[in-house]
Amino acid sequence: MIRTPFMDGWAVGPKLGAFEGLDGASPPRPVALPHDAIRDLPRSADSDQGVHAGYHPGGVFEYVKVFEAPEEWRHKTVIVEFEGVYRDATVFLNGDFIAHEPNGYAAFAVTLDAFLVFGQENRLTVEARAHKDSRWYTGAGIYRPVHLSIVDPVHIALDGVRATTPDIDEDRAVIEVETAVENGTRHTRTTRLSWSIIDDSGAEVATNSAPVTVLPGERATARARLAVDDPRLWHPDSPALYEVRTELAATDGSLLDEDTTRFGIRRLQLDPKRGLRINGRTVKLRGACVHHDNGPLGAATLGAAEDRRVRLLKAAGFNALRSAHNPMSRAMLDACDRHGVLVMDELTDVWTRSKTAFDSSLVFPERWRADIAALVRKDFNHPSVLMYSIGNEILELASPIGSSWSRRLAEEVRALDGTRFVTNGINGIIANIDKMAAAMAGDAPDGEHAPASDPNTMMANMGERMALMNASELVTESTEESASVLDVVGFNYADSRYELDLGAFPHRVIVGSETFPERIDVMWGLVERLPHVIGDFTWTGWDYLGEAGIGRVDYTDVDGYEAAGTSGPYPYLLAESGDIDVTGYRRTISYYREIVYGLRTDPYIAVHRPQHHGRPTARTPWSWDDAVSTWSWAVAPGSPVTVDVYSDAEEVELLLDGKSIATARVGDAKAFLARFETEFHPGELIAVSRRNGAETGRHALRSATGEPRLVAATARAALAVTPDDAAFIDIGLQDADGTTVIDADRSVTATVDGPGVLAGIGTGRARTEEPFGGEAVTTYDGRALAVVRPTGSGTITVTVAAEGLAPAHVVLEARS
């Protein structure tokens, strides 16, 4: 089925009841889809959604699109497909109810035929609601793309083409193609399906066809086996893609419908002795958990933003992503296919027991089959999708009834897709949370470990006892049945089970589905040493909105400081726990991880902010050091400073302007790290790593000189005039040699001339009251990001200005 974008001409405003007036509420305003209705609403410390949503409010919103239904549509089937509406989408046409989809992440389609008025305008409305229904920032509204399909009543079903590769040899592969044809007429129709397999060079490598008779009002499924010679296999190191082009024709040869579906040829194998193999080669998952928001864009899902995230995550060393804790967007799946990044796609954060007041547990018992079907339908043809996760830290998982739910969900997934593995993010502490809280309160002197206000804080307070709890008989016995229904047992924060389960459950394959970032040195050592542990997924790969301040570093010597557990007080907006911040800039932990993975041999210098030297700090298990890779500081020469050098060598020598400062052993303070206590003096700081006396690499930082300049640049200046494209403008304060000046932050303004709009502007600063929807933002460590969406063809000029500095310009070309 051919999809065309249906994303222009929409407006959004507050949803009002039949007996309500505007009463000061904003009238509907035009918006470009995809769109997040919450991003630009005012945040406040007393937001009832609180820290989970980054102190954003909830709301009820109504999207409206008026369009004409021409007379020629009268004998067609008219379908509108929504890739995602958050949340509780209710769809009306001309005031008449059509559909309700409670799941904010499930794609759904509505057939308009019975409600259209032909030859005149029709009014399509979509209501969306968000309120205390998640543990992270969700956004709201039509935040993923919308498509229109105008097809013959006899047509290929939406997502009706599926390709599998069950038989692969070195010299040929068999492609099994399954196509569903629907007949919306009152008569039996005989049609002909034709399939062509196209390789990534555009060459046709296999064809087949077959007649298909479809009874009225029914669906018929046709299958074909096509052999491809000398196939190029999809692998993270060489992500070759194919297309199956499907045509549906009437008996007179006229074309009724067509479809193009991408897929990859690859073989998956799994066992505890050799771990995960793709095309016979063992692959260890260097994984990142990611939420669905796009930073300055809010929850809006632009294809260009999803592609950029995947590219930057892979460049940082990750080869796998876990969508946390909801189904991944189609755009991100497409990017993972193209760039060779494996996917653990997750169904949900809750089953029948709630974690927030109005979450999806309210409808899950009735909707779970539909939710699984939507997940599998979206993912089936994507070679990047390795496994489905049926949940995350499910509260009821350790009970007998919860184990029955585990089995029910796993078997439903297998019934719809038997080609992939099933996992679940099991947290034995969360699954036994009532018993754990009682244990913590009962065995500590004087109530030292009182039950925490939330599970994250409870885990953070447990410290080393967390490993003992996860390895306890209570967790072993209570989670055994739920784990037994899985192909891969996902453990959240439970590396203490990895070696234990090797003996207790010798056929169990494990993945670290969620782990603390600061423990990657330990985690990756286990993954490399234990074949039954196939990978590690850190929390998180990319920073995100909501769960605000969970990864922050507090300086505790300020007057009135009170520990806030894992909740960052207002105005915290971001989690501050990503290897990469929301603008796409790699934080220092990203380079530490790259060295631990064995992907970088040069050392990497990370400098603790000298203005805070010696101050006491408070961290959470999701924190990393408050360190920046720079040797430009607005402090007096001679100020004390802590310098970390990440390295896989034996020792590191630190030099300033060619003069040796000191040599330190790697691993004394932490594995893969050499720590120096020294003084700041401007100049060139060099770290030289050595093993057995021989140099293995070096890293240099130079102090900025002279007055800072304002710079702006983009990696891609050519844009397509589509709702999916955008330009990402990196803004910086630099000296004449390109060194970033981090201690001279100032407000920068971005303006757009030509056929484009400023879609968002922001920084990686976690604690801020500056909105993403304005024109100005204060740089953070000398950096900011602006996002520009094209609105038509032509030249777009982006001007970035700051008081006292010459403006910077970026020229973009948008083409239809």
mmCIF file of C-alpha atoms in Angstrom, residues 65-74 93-94 115-124:
data_model
loop_
_atom_site.group_PDB
_atom_site.id
_atom_site.type_symbol
_atom_site.label_atom_id
_atom_site.label_comp_id
_atom_site.label_asym_id
_atom_site.label_seq_id
_atom_site.Cartn_x
_atom_site.Cartn_y
_atom_site.Cartn_z
ATOM 1 C CA LYS A 65 -7.254 19.240 9.838
ATOM 2 C CA VAL A 66 -9.740 20.387 7.207
ATOM 3 C CA PHE A 67 -9.382 18.736 3.802
ATOM 4 C CA GLU A 68 -11.452 18.207 0.690
ATOM 5 C CA ALA A 69 -12.573 14.732 -0.381
ATOM 6 C CA PRO A 70 -12.819 14.849 -4.183
ATOM 7 C CA GLU A 71 -15.590 12.975 -5.942
ATOM 8 C CA GLU A 72 -13.123 10.411 -7.342
ATOM 9 C CA TRP A 73 -12.531 9.142 -3.803
ATOM 10 C CA ARG A 74 -16.102 7.848 -3.665
ATOM 11 C CA LEU A 93 -14.506 12.955 11.245
ATOM 12 C CA ASN A 94 -17.117 15.672 10.820
ATOM 13 C CA PHE A 115 -17.785 9.205 7.270
ATOM 14 C CA LEU A 116 -16.549 11.210 4.287
ATOM 15 C CA VAL A 117 -18.580 13.885 2.570
ATOM 16 C CA PHE A 118 -17.456 13.982 -1.048
ATOM 17 C CA GLY A 119 -16.954 17.102 -3.094
ATOM 18 C CA GLN A 120 -16.583 19.346 -0.086
ATOM 19 C CA GLU A 121 -14.500 19.943 3.023
ATOM 20 C CA ASN A 122 -14.225 17.413 5.825
ATOM 21 C CA ARG A 123 -13.025 18.105 9.376
ATOM 22 C CA LEU A 124 -10.735 15.520 10.955
#
